[in-house]
Short mmCIF file of C-alpha atoms and ligand atoms in Angstrom, two decimals:
data_model
loop_
_atom_site.label_atom_id
_atom_site.label_comp_id
_atom_site.label_asym_id
_atom_site.label_seq_id
_atom_site.Cartn_x
_atom_site.Cartn_y
_atom_site.Cartn_z
CA UNK X 1369 4.10 11.29 -8.34
CA UNK X 1370 0.86 9.33 -8.17
CA UNK X 1371 -0.10 5.68 -8.21
CA UNK X 1372 -3.32 3.78 -8.71
CA UNK X 1373 -3.62 0.22 -7.39
CA UNK X 1374 -6.50 -1.18 -9.38
CA UNK X 1375 -8.77 -4.18 -9.01
CA UNK X 1376 -7.59 -5.69 -5.74
CA UNK X 1377 -9.29 -6.59 -2.48
CA UNK X 1378 -8.37 -4.08 0.19
CA UNK X 1379 -7.86 -5.75 3.56
CA UNK X 1380 -7.76 -3.77 6.78
CA UNK X 1381 -7.73 -5.18 10.30
CA UNK X 1382 -11.49 -4.62 10.53
CA UNK X 1383 -12.70 -5.85 7.16
CA UNK X 1384 -12.18 -6.18 3.45
CA UNK X 1385 -13.72 -4.85 0.24
CA UNK X 1386 -13.03 -4.77 -3.48
CA UNK X 1387 -11.55 -1.30 -4.05
CA UNK X 1388 -8.99 0.69 -5.95
CA UNK X 1389 -6.44 2.73 -4.01
CA UNK X 1390 -5.16 6.04 -5.30
CA UNK X 1391 -1.99 7.50 -3.79
CA UNK X 1392 -0.41 10.90 -4.36
CA UNK X 1393 2.33 12.85 -2.60
CA UNK X 1394 3.09 9.97 -0.29
CA UNK X 1395 -0.46 9.61 1.04
CA UNK X 1396 -3.48 7.49 0.27
CA UNK X 1397 -5.91 9.92 -1.31
CA UNK X 1398 -8.88 7.72 -2.15
CA UNK X 1399 -10.10 4.16 -1.60
CA UNK X 1400 -13.14 3.15 -3.61
CA UNK X 1401 -14.60 1.20 -6.48
CA UNK X 1402 -13.75 2.06 -10.07
CA UNK X 1403 -11.60 5.09 -9.36
CA UNK X 1404 -10.63 7.03 -12.47
CA UNK X 1405 -6.98 6.94 -13.46
CA UNK X 1406 -5.62 10.47 -13.10
CA UNK X 1407 -3.35 11.44 -15.98
CA UNK X 1408 0.23 10.50 -15.36
CA UNK X 1409 -0.56 8.02 -12.59
CA UNK X 1410 1.39 4.77 -12.52
CA UNK X 1411 -1.05 1.85 -12.46
CA UNK X 1412 -0.59 -1.45 -10.65
CA UNK X 1413 -2.97 -4.21 -11.62
CA UNK X 1414 -3.91 -5.96 -8.37
CA UNK X 1415 -6.55 -8.29 -9.82
CA UNK X 1416 -6.80 -11.48 -7.77
CA UNK X 1417 -4.58 -9.99 -5.07
CA UNK X 1418 -4.95 -8.44 -1.64
CA UNK X 1419 -4.01 -4.83 -0.98
CA UNK X 1420 -2.92 -4.47 2.64
CA UNK X 1421 -1.11 -2.03 4.91
CA UNK X 1422 2.64 -2.50 4.60
CA UNK X 1423 4.10 -4.61 7.37
CA UNK X 1424 5.42 -2.88 10.47
CA UNK X 1425 8.19 -4.79 12.20
CA UNK X 1426 8.19 -3.39 15.74
CA UNK X 1427 11.41 -5.13 16.77
CA UNK X 1428 14.61 -4.89 14.71
CA UNK X 1429 18.28 -4.20 15.43
CA UNK X 1430 19.96 -2.84 12.30
CA UNK X 1431 23.75 -2.41 12.63
CA UNK X 1432 23.51 -2.97 16.38
CA UNK X 1433 26.85 -2.80 18.22
CA UNK X 1434 26.52 -5.92 20.37
CA UNK X 1435 28.73 -8.53 22.02
CA UNK X 1436 31.94 -7.16 20.56
CA UNK X 1437 30.75 -6.79 16.99
CA UNK X 1438 28.18 -4.93 14.89
CA UNK X 1439 25.12 -6.54 13.29
CA UNK X 1440 25.81 -7.10 9.59
CA UNK X 1441 22.52 -5.69 8.35
CA UNK X 1442 22.49 -1.91 8.23
CA UNK X 1443 19.52 0.44 8.05
CA UNK X 1444 19.64 0.60 4.26
CA UNK X 1445 20.06 -3.08 3.49
CA UNK X 1446 17.63 -4.06 6.24
CA UNK X 1447 14.79 -1.76 5.25
CA UNK X 1448 15.34 -2.67 1.59
CA UNK X 1449 15.10 -6.37 2.45
CA UNK X 1450 11.91 -5.54 4.32
CA UNK X 1451 10.46 -4.02 1.14
CA UNK X 1452 11.13 -7.26 -0.74
CA UNK X 1453 8.87 -9.02 1.76
CA UNK X 1454 6.19 -6.34 2.11
CA UNK X 1455 7.43 -4.63 5.28
CA UNK X 1456 7.48 -0.85 4.98
CA UNK X 1457 8.37 0.32 8.48
CA UNK X 1458 10.59 -0.82 11.31
CA UNK X 1459 10.81 0.23 14.93
CA UNK X 1460 14.41 -0.27 15.95
CA UNK X 1461 16.13 0.24 19.32
CA UNK X 1462 18.52 2.84 20.63
CA UNK X 1463 20.58 0.95 23.23
CA UNK X 1464 22.86 3.20 25.31
CA UNK X 1465 25.83 1.63 27.04
CA UNK X 1466 25.61 1.80 30.82
CA UNK X 1467 26.43 5.39 31.87
CA UNK X 1468 26.08 6.68 28.31
CA UNK X 1469 23.64 9.61 28.10
CA UNK X 1470 20.42 8.55 26.39
CA UNK X 1471 20.45 11.59 24.12
CA UNK X 1472 23.98 10.84 22.94
CA UNK X 1473 23.03 7.27 22.01
CA UNK X 1474 19.81 8.49 20.41
CA UNK X 1475 21.78 10.88 18.17
CA UNK X 1476 24.17 8.06 17.18
CA UNK X 1477 21.27 5.85 16.11
CA UNK X 1478 19.52 8.70 14.30
CA UNK X 1479 22.72 9.24 12.35
CA UNK X 1480 23.14 5.57 11.45
CA UNK X 1481 19.52 5.38 10.34
CA UNK X 1482 19.75 8.23 7.85
CA UNK X 1483 20.56 5.73 5.13
CA UNK X 1484 17.23 3.88 5.63
CA UNK X 1485 15.20 3.19 2.54
CA UNK X 1486 11.99 2.75 4.55
CA UNK X 1487 10.38 4.65 7.38
CA UNK X 1488 11.64 3.93 10.88
CA UNK X 1489 11.21 4.88 14.49
CA UNK X 1490 13.02 4.10 17.74
CA UNK X 1491 12.27 2.59 21.11
CA UNK X 1492 14.96 3.81 23.52
CA UNK X 1493 16.46 1.43 26.08
CA UNK X 1494 16.99 2.48 29.67
CA UNK X 1495 20.08 0.56 30.77
CA UNK X 1496 21.04 2.56 33.86
CA UNK X 1497 19.59 5.23 36.07
CA UNK X 1498 20.18 8.68 37.44
CA UNK X 1499 18.35 11.98 37.20
CA UNK X 1500 19.93 12.77 33.82
CA UNK X 1501 18.23 9.66 32.43
CA UNK X 1502 14.89 10.92 33.71
CA UNK X 1503 15.54 14.28 32.03
CA UNK X 1504 16.57 12.64 28.75
CA UNK X 1505 13.43 10.48 28.77
CA UNK X 1506 11.38 13.67 29.04
CA UNK X 1507 13.25 15.28 26.15
CA UNK X 1508 12.82 12.15 24.06
CA UNK X 1509 9.08 12.04 24.67
CA UNK X 1510 8.36 15.74 24.40
CA UNK X 1511 10.73 16.75 21.62
CA UNK X 1512 11.76 13.63 19.71
CA UNK X 1513 8.58 11.62 19.38
CA UNK X 1514 9.69 8.59 21.41
CA UNK X 1515 6.80 6.97 23.29
CA UNK X 1516 8.32 3.61 24.27
CA UNK X 1517 11.25 2.70 26.50
CA UNK X 1518 12.92 -0.70 26.50
CA UNK X 1519 14.29 -2.65 29.48
CA UNK X 1520 16.56 -5.66 29.22
CA UNK X 1521 16.17 -7.97 32.21
CA UNK X 1522 18.95 -10.12 30.70
CA UNK X 1523 22.56 -9.47 29.57
CA UNK X 1524 24.13 -9.10 33.02
CA UNK X 1525 27.32 -7.01 33.09
CA UNK X 1526 26.24 -5.34 29.85
CA UNK X 1527 22.86 -3.73 29.20
CA UNK X 1528 20.77 -5.44 31.89
CA UNK X 1529 18.55 -3.07 33.87
CA UNK X 1530 18.44 -3.58 37.62
CA UNK X 1531 15.14 -3.62 39.50
CA UNK X 1532 16.00 -0.13 40.74
CA UNK X 1533 16.42 1.14 37.17
CA UNK X 1534 13.22 -0.59 36.08
CA UNK X 1535 11.32 0.98 38.98
CA UNK X 1536 12.44 4.53 38.24
CA UNK X 1537 12.13 4.19 34.48
CA UNK X 1538 8.61 2.73 34.68
CA UNK X 1539 7.53 5.60 36.98
CA UNK X 1540 8.98 8.18 34.61
CA UNK X 1541 7.46 6.53 31.52
CA UNK X 1542 4.06 6.57 33.21
CA UNK X 1543 4.40 10.23 34.10
CA UNK X 1544 5.38 11.07 30.51
CA UNK X 1545 2.64 9.03 28.84
CA UNK X 1546 5.02 6.44 27.38
CA UNK X 1547 4.73 2.66 27.25
CA UNK X 1548 7.45 0.38 28.61
CA UNK X 1549 8.76 -2.62 26.72
CA UNK X 1550 10.72 -5.49 28.23
CA UNK X 1551 13.05 -8.32 27.26
CA UNK X 1552 11.94 -10.73 29.96
CA UNK X 1553 14.64 -13.21 30.97
CA UNK X 1554 16.12 -13.36 34.46
CA UNK X 1555 19.68 -12.18 33.75
CA UNK X 1556 21.12 -13.44 37.03
CA UNK X 1557 19.77 -16.95 36.41
CA UNK X 1558 21.11 -16.91 32.85
CA UNK X 1559 24.52 -15.81 34.11
CA UNK X 1560 24.71 -18.48 36.82
CA UNK X 1561 23.43 -21.24 34.52
CA UNK X 1562 25.98 -20.27 31.87
CA UNK X 1563 28.78 -20.69 34.44
CA UNK X 1564 27.37 -24.09 35.54
CA UNK X 1565 27.05 -25.37 31.99
CA UNK X 1566 30.52 -24.25 30.97
CA UNK X 1567 31.87 -25.91 34.12
CA UNK X 1568 30.27 -29.17 32.97
CA UNK X 1569 32.35 -28.90 29.80
CA UNK X 1570 29.47 -27.93 27.53
CA UNK X 1571 30.88 -25.16 25.34
CA UNK X 1572 28.92 -25.53 22.07
CA UNK X 1573 25.65 -23.91 20.96
CA UNK X 1574 23.66 -26.69 22.68
CA UNK X 1575 24.59 -24.93 25.92
CA UNK X 1576 22.66 -21.81 24.89
CA UNK X 1577 19.10 -23.10 25.46
CA UNK X 1578 20.26 -25.04 28.54
CA UNK X 1579 21.33 -21.75 30.10
CA UNK X 1580 18.02 -20.07 29.27
CA UNK X 1581 15.27 -22.60 30.07
CA UNK X 1582 11.64 -21.50 29.70
CA UNK X 1583 11.22 -20.78 33.43
CA UNK X 1584 13.94 -18.12 33.19
CA UNK X 1585 11.61 -16.24 30.86
CA UNK X 1586 8.48 -17.12 32.84
CA UNK X 1587 9.97 -15.76 36.08
CA UNK X 1588 10.97 -12.47 34.47
CA UNK X 1589 7.66 -12.07 32.64
CA UNK X 1590 5.72 -12.62 35.85
CA UNK X 1591 7.95 -10.28 37.85
CA UNK X 1592 7.90 -7.45 35.36
CA UNK X 1593 4.14 -7.67 34.90
CA UNK X 1594 3.77 -7.30 38.67
CA UNK X 1595 6.19 -4.37 38.56
CA UNK X 1596 4.09 -2.70 35.90
CA UNK X 1597 0.89 -3.42 37.79
CA UNK X 1598 2.24 -1.88 40.98
CA UNK X 1599 3.31 1.24 39.10
CA UNK X 1600 0.28 1.27 36.81
CA UNK X 1601 2.11 1.58 33.50
CA UNK X 1602 1.16 -0.33 30.33
CA UNK X 1603 3.82 -2.91 29.51
CA UNK X 1604 4.73 -4.65 26.24
CA UNK X 1605 6.72 -7.88 26.41
CA UNK X 1606 8.94 -8.38 23.39
CA UNK X 1607 9.67 -11.77 21.88
CA UNK X 1608 7.41 -13.89 24.09
CA UNK X 1609 8.63 -17.41 23.39
CA UNK X 1610 7.15 -19.73 26.01
CA UNK X 1611 3.79 -21.03 27.16
CA UNK X 1612 4.89 -20.08 30.68
CA UNK X 1613 5.37 -16.37 29.87
CA UNK X 1614 2.22 -16.35 27.75
CA UNK X 1615 0.27 -17.74 30.72
CA UNK X 1616 1.38 -14.79 32.86
CA UNK X 1617 0.29 -12.36 30.14
CA UNK X 1618 -3.09 -14.05 29.79
CA UNK X 1619 -3.75 -14.03 33.53
CA UNK X 1620 -2.76 -10.38 33.84
CA UNK X 1621 -4.98 -9.38 30.93
CA UNK X 1622 -7.88 -11.37 32.39
CA UNK X 1623 -7.40 -9.40 35.59
CA UNK X 1624 -7.66 -6.12 33.66
CA UNK X 1625 -3.99 -5.19 33.35
CA UNK X 1626 -2.82 -3.44 30.21
CA UNK X 1627 -0.20 -5.96 29.14
CA UNK X 1628 0.77 -6.56 25.53
CA UNK X 1629 2.79 -9.37 23.97
CA UNK X 1630 4.85 -9.75 20.81
CA UNK X 1631 5.82 -13.03 19.21
CA UNK X 1632 8.57 -13.60 16.66
CA UNK X 1633 7.94 -15.44 13.41
CA UNK X 1634 10.92 -17.62 14.31
CA UNK X 1635 9.56 -18.66 17.69
CA UNK X 1636 6.29 -19.71 16.04
CA UNK X 1637 8.01 -22.08 13.64
CA UNK X 1638 11.45 -23.18 14.77
CA UNK X 1639 12.18 -25.41 17.74
CA UNK X 1640 15.22 -26.03 19.93
CA UNK X 1641 16.43 -29.05 17.96
CA UNK X 1642 18.44 -26.55 15.86
CA UNK X 1643 20.95 -26.30 18.71
CA UNK X 1644 21.69 -30.00 18.55
CA UNK X 1645 22.79 -29.81 14.91
CA UNK X 1646 26.34 -31.26 14.79
CA UNK X 1647 27.18 -28.59 12.21
CA UNK X 1648 28.54 -25.89 14.58
CA UNK X 1649 27.93 -23.05 12.15
CA UNK X 1650 24.29 -23.95 11.59
CA UNK X 1651 23.66 -24.36 15.32
CA UNK X 1652 25.44 -21.11 16.17
CA UNK X 1653 23.49 -19.27 13.48
CA UNK X 1654 20.36 -19.93 15.56
CA UNK X 1655 21.79 -18.53 18.77
CA UNK X 1656 19.44 -15.76 19.81
CA UNK X 1657 17.72 -14.84 23.03
CA UNK X 1658 15.33 -16.07 24.13
CA UNK X 1659 16.35 -19.26 22.32
CA UNK X 1660 14.15 -21.37 20.08
CA UNK X 1661 12.01 -23.52 22.36
CA UNK X 1662 10.74 -27.08 22.73
CA UNK X 1663 8.05 -27.63 20.12
CA UNK X 1664 5.03 -27.61 22.44
CA UNK X 1665 5.53 -23.87 22.97
CA UNK X 1666 4.78 -23.17 19.30
CA UNK X 1667 1.15 -24.29 19.47
CA UNK X 1668 0.69 -22.21 22.62
CA UNK X 1669 2.14 -19.14 20.88
CA UNK X 1670 -0.15 -19.61 17.88
CA UNK X 1671 -3.11 -19.84 20.24
CA UNK X 1672 -1.89 -16.68 21.97
CA UNK X 1673 -1.89 -14.90 18.64
CA UNK X 1674 -5.28 -16.26 17.63
CA UNK X 1675 -6.90 -15.35 20.94
CA UNK X 1676 -5.49 -11.82 21.01
CA UNK X 1677 -3.33 -12.41 24.09
CA UNK X 1678 -0.37 -11.69 21.79
CA UNK X 1679 -1.06 -8.72 19.55
CA UNK X 1680 1.99 -8.29 17.35
CA UNK X 1681 4.50 -10.25 15.35
CA UNK X 1682 8.09 -9.16 14.85
CA UNK X 1683 11.45 -10.61 13.88
CA UNK X 1684 14.05 -9.21 16.31
CA UNK X 1685 16.05 -8.95 13.08
CA UNK X 1686 19.65 -8.84 14.34
CA UNK X 1687 22.03 -10.46 11.88
CA UNK X 1688 25.50 -11.82 12.44
CA UNK X 1689 27.47 -13.68 9.77
CA UNK X 1690 29.34 -16.92 10.39
CA UNK X 1691 32.65 -15.19 10.94
CA UNK X 1692 31.04 -13.05 13.65
CA UNK X 1693 29.34 -16.01 15.32
CA UNK X 1694 32.77 -17.71 15.37
CA UNK X 1695 33.75 -15.46 18.30
CA UNK X 1696 32.01 -18.09 20.42
CA UNK X 1697 33.67 -21.15 18.87
CA UNK X 1698 34.96 -22.33 22.25
CA UNK X 1699 32.34 -20.75 24.49
CA UNK X 1700 28.67 -20.49 23.55
CA UNK X 1701 28.22 -17.44 25.82
CA UNK X 1702 30.40 -15.46 23.40
CA UNK X 1703 28.33 -16.22 20.27
CA UNK X 1704 26.70 -12.93 19.27
CA UNK X 1705 22.98 -13.33 19.94
CA UNK X 1706 20.68 -12.66 17.01
CA UNK X 1707 18.95 -13.98 13.91
CA UNK X 1708 17.27 -12.41 10.86
CA UNK X 1709 13.86 -12.49 9.25
CA UNK X 1710 12.65 -8.99 8.33
CA UNK X 1711 12.22 -10.08 4.71
CA UNK X 1712 10.37 -13.30 5.45
CA UNK X 1713 7.97 -12.48 8.31
CA UNK X 1714 4.91 -11.80 6.20
CA UNK X 1715 5.28 -14.77 3.87
CA UNK X 1716 5.95 -17.14 6.75
CA UNK X 1717 2.95 -15.87 8.72
CA UNK X 1718 0.66 -15.98 5.71
CA UNK X 1719 1.74 -19.51 4.89
CA UNK X 1720 1.51 -20.90 8.41
CA UNK X 1721 -1.18 -18.56 9.71
CA UNK X 1722 -3.65 -17.74 6.93
CA UNK X 1723 -3.18 -20.77 4.70
CA UNK X 1724 -3.69 -23.11 7.66
CA UNK X 1725 -6.86 -21.29 8.78
CA UNK X 1726 -5.35 -20.06 12.03
CA UNK X 1727 -5.68 -16.42 10.98
CA UNK X 1728 -8.04 -14.59 8.66
CA UNK X 1729 -6.49 -12.07 6.25
CA UNK X 1730 -7.87 -9.33 8.53
CA UNK X 1731 -6.18 -10.88 11.56
CA UNK X 1732 -2.99 -11.18 9.53
CA UNK X 1733 -3.12 -7.42 8.88
CA UNK X 1734 -3.76 -6.80 12.57
CA UNK X 1735 -0.79 -8.84 13.80
CA UNK X 1736 1.65 -7.76 11.10
CA UNK X 1737 0.85 -4.06 10.98
CA UNK X 1738 -2.22 -2.45 12.56
CA UNK X 1739 -1.77 -3.57 16.16
CA UNK X 1740 1.83 -2.37 16.26
CA UNK X 1741 0.68 0.98 14.85
CA UNK X 1742 -1.97 1.22 17.57
CA UNK X 1743 0.21 0.11 20.47
CA UNK X 1744 2.97 2.51 19.48
CA UNK X 1745 0.53 5.31 18.64
CA UNK X 1746 0.99 5.90 14.93
CA UNK X 1747 -2.39 4.56 13.82
CA UNK X 1748 -4.09 5.39 11.46
CA UNK X 1749 -1.17 7.19 9.84
CA UNK X 1750 0.36 3.71 9.59
CA UNK X 1751 -1.33 0.32 9.59
CA UNK X 1752 -4.43 1.26 7.63
CA UNK X 1753 -5.55 1.56 4.02
CA UNK X 1754 -7.71 4.65 4.34
CA UNK X 1755 -7.68 8.10 2.79
CA UNK X 1756 -5.19 10.28 4.64
CA UNK X 1757 -2.89 7.45 5.77
CA UNK X 1758 0.71 7.15 4.61
CA UNK X 1759 0.83 5.27 1.32
CA UNK X 1760 2.74 2.27 2.71
CA UNK X 1761 1.11 -0.68 1.02
CA UNK X 1762 1.78 -4.26 0.08
CA UNK X 1763 0.03 -5.90 -2.87
CA UNK X 1764 -0.15 -9.54 -1.87
CA UNK X 1765 -0.37 -12.41 -4.29
CA UNK X 1766 -1.87 -15.30 -2.29
CA UNK X 1767 -0.98 -17.80 -5.02
CA UNK X 1768 2.68 -16.89 -5.46
CA UNK X 1769 5.19 -19.39 -4.11
CA UNK X 1770 8.87 -19.59 -3.38
CA UNK X 1771 11.39 -21.48 -1.35
CA UNK X 1772 13.14 -19.26 1.16
CA UNK X 1773 16.91 -19.33 0.85
CA UNK X 1774 19.97 -17.33 1.77
CA UNK X 1775 20.94 -17.69 -1.91
CA UNK X 1776 18.05 -15.49 -3.01
CA UNK X 1777 17.18 -13.34 -0.01
CA UNK X 1778 18.08 -9.65 0.11
CA UNK X 1779 19.16 -9.70 3.76
CA UNK X 1780 22.83 -8.96 4.39
CA UNK X 1781 23.61 -12.18 6.22
CA UNK X 1782 24.92 -15.57 5.15
CA UNK X 1783 22.22 -17.65 6.82
CA UNK X 1784 18.45 -17.83 6.78
CA UNK X 1785 16.61 -19.43 9.71
CA UNK X 1786 13.74 -20.30 7.34
CA UNK X 1787 16.07 -21.91 4.76
CA UNK X 1788 14.20 -24.39 2.57
CA UNK X 1789 10.73 -23.39 3.76
CA UNK X 1790 8.18 -23.35 0.95
CA UNK X 1791 5.87 -20.37 1.27
CA UNK X 1792 2.67 -19.57 -0.58
CA UNK X 1793 1.60 -15.94 -0.49
CA UNK X 1794 4.13 -13.24 -1.35
CA UNK X 1795 4.42 -9.52 -1.89
CA UNK X 1796 4.12 -8.80 -5.60
CA UNK X 1797 4.47 -5.03 -5.11
CA UNK X 1798 5.49 -2.90 -2.17
CA UNK X 1799 4.74 0.79 -1.97
CA UNK X 1800 6.52 3.12 0.45
CA UNK X 1801 5.50 6.78 0.74
CA UNK X 1802 3.47 6.31 -2.43
CA UNK X 1803 6.44 5.05 -4.46
CA UNK X 1804 6.82 1.60 -5.90
CA UNK X 1805 9.86 0.16 -4.14
CA UNK X 1806 9.45 -3.49 -5.04
CA UNK X 1807 7.76 -4.90 -8.13
CA UNK X 1808 7.64 -8.57 -9.09
CA UNK X 1809 11.13 -9.36 -7.87
CA UNK X 1810 12.71 -6.04 -8.74
CA UNK X 1811 13.89 -4.04 -5.72
CA UNK X 1812 13.86 -0.27 -6.21
CA UNK X 1813 14.85 0.81 -2.71
CA UNK X 1814 16.40 4.25 -2.47
CA UNK X 1815 19.12 4.86 0.10
CA UNK X 1816 18.11 7.63 2.49
CA UNK X 1817 14.49 7.85 1.36
CA UNK X 1818 13.17 6.57 4.70
CA UNK X 1819 11.91 9.05 7.27
CA UNK X 1820 12.16 9.11 11.04
CA UNK X 1821 8.59 8.75 12.30
CA UNK X 1822 7.74 10.54 15.52
CA UNK X 1823 5.31 8.75 17.79
CA UNK X 1824 3.31 10.99 20.11
CA UNK X 1825 2.99 10.25 23.81
CA UNK X 1826 -0.19 8.88 25.24
CA UNK X 1827 -1.93 11.38 27.47
CA UNK X 1828 0.11 11.57 30.66
CA UNK X 1829 -1.66 9.79 33.46
CA UNK X 1830 -0.84 12.36 36.09
CA UNK X 1831 -2.22 15.86 36.23
CA UNK X 1832 -0.09 18.92 36.92
CA UNK X 1833 -0.34 18.31 40.65
CA UNK X 1834 0.95 14.77 40.32
CA UNK X 1835 -2.42 13.19 41.04
CA UNK X 1836 -3.58 10.27 38.97
CA UNK X 1837 -5.98 11.68 36.42
CA UNK X 1838 -7.93 8.59 35.48
CA UNK X 1839 -10.34 10.38 33.19
CA UNK X 1840 -7.57 11.45 30.86
CA UNK X 1841 -5.80 8.12 30.71
CA UNK X 1842 -5.15 7.17 27.13
CA UNK X 1843 -3.06 4.04 26.74
CA UNK X 1844 -2.94 1.82 23.69
CA UNK X 1845 -6.22 0.23 22.77
CA UNK X 1846 -6.21 -2.93 20.68
CA UNK X 1847 -9.37 -4.95 20.29
O1 LIG S 2277 19.29 -12.47 20.46
C1 LIG S 2277 18.78 -11.37 20.34
N1 LIG S 2277 17.50 -11.27 20.51
N2 LIG S 2277 19.56 -10.32 20.03
C2 LIG S 2277 19.19 -8.97 19.99
C3 LIG S 2277 19.04 -8.36 21.33
C4 LIG S 2277 17.74 -8.77 21.99
O2 LIG S 2277 17.77 -9.42 23.01
O3 LIG S 2277 16.66 -8.44 21.50
ZN1 LIG S 2278 15.67 -9.20 23.46
ZN1 LIG S 2279 15.74 -7.54 20.24
#
């Protein structure tokens, strides 16, 4: 099975050039001008289009069991929807219940993900602590190719990690050469504010952002960065949504700390007015955490992305249909938290990032693919159009337009947070493992074709005697 993408402009994070791309056996074999067409090769005409690394969404939750229900999008439908928008890999999350062995949860998620159409990997959440958790983290790093562990500072009485858990987990991640990732919201403050707001008689979705004001995120971001600095472990903050949290990241980076930040396409473009929509269903459909924010945060987040203080974009794709959201009809704290977007991230970022001049095409590639591959240590296998890389490619038509709608999207959810948005710049073809999986509106996703992608550890920062071995430190490098 071989494929030649002819006549396009290849864009990598570090430059662009007119070149053909030849793929065989799942890999990119050659990138160069006027490549010959090997006999039997399928040919894609990419004239006038960009040829870029397929998107990597480093933050999704397919079929997540959460808040009494299960996310409606499964690993097959979700990765297939990603193909339709040019995303070829996801990094999802294993989230053990408190006291559940990490390895048991990991095996559950591996089983659920077998139906994936696209490649996938897993961050593993540390939701509780004892020595068995430390041992499972070691097994996950050394045998299962997990190099990132997630910590929820929110969701009290559920999956929230205590400071004690965070301390031990960060130490163990450092020793194993893994990176830590964090959902930064102060869970105690959220819990207390939720009680206060309900007591005031506010039960609708408008209570959601009131219970999670920006400072709740800023406090947690600041605290966890200090935690990571004390321990000396690189830290990645997921879904940074406020100027406050961004400021803490920027200051830490300016002081030399290895702190990374992710921003969601939704937080860049949607503000908190959605919670004041008198249509309960529409307001509830936007309930996610952290919530959509007052508008001024959006410009700050764009600047964070442009300046490199935020390195990645994601979606936190976690879909719940209306009937699931209805669990919180009389109490906003019971509305399952989550929104979608895996299909739309690239088009939305191209439209509002590249077409507005905020991002160059190269920077677009960096923030949609390459930087995630680097931070999570799968570059250049992923995130690059070079010989030897996996043939995960999007052919991007910068002139193509559409209006985003739940009526036409491929995502398995009855709402789209970008509903009605006109976008210019769309995937015309998506290639996964060298196979054409999306072509001009036709989805050819194959159930079960996706592979689990192991991500090697960074060099452990401690030598065999437990001493810090600075010379061998190898943490993510993103420039
Ligand atoms: O609301 C969200 N984000 N739901 C998924 C879980 C999380 O916090 O990432
Ligand atoms: Zn989160
Ligand atoms: Zn999430």
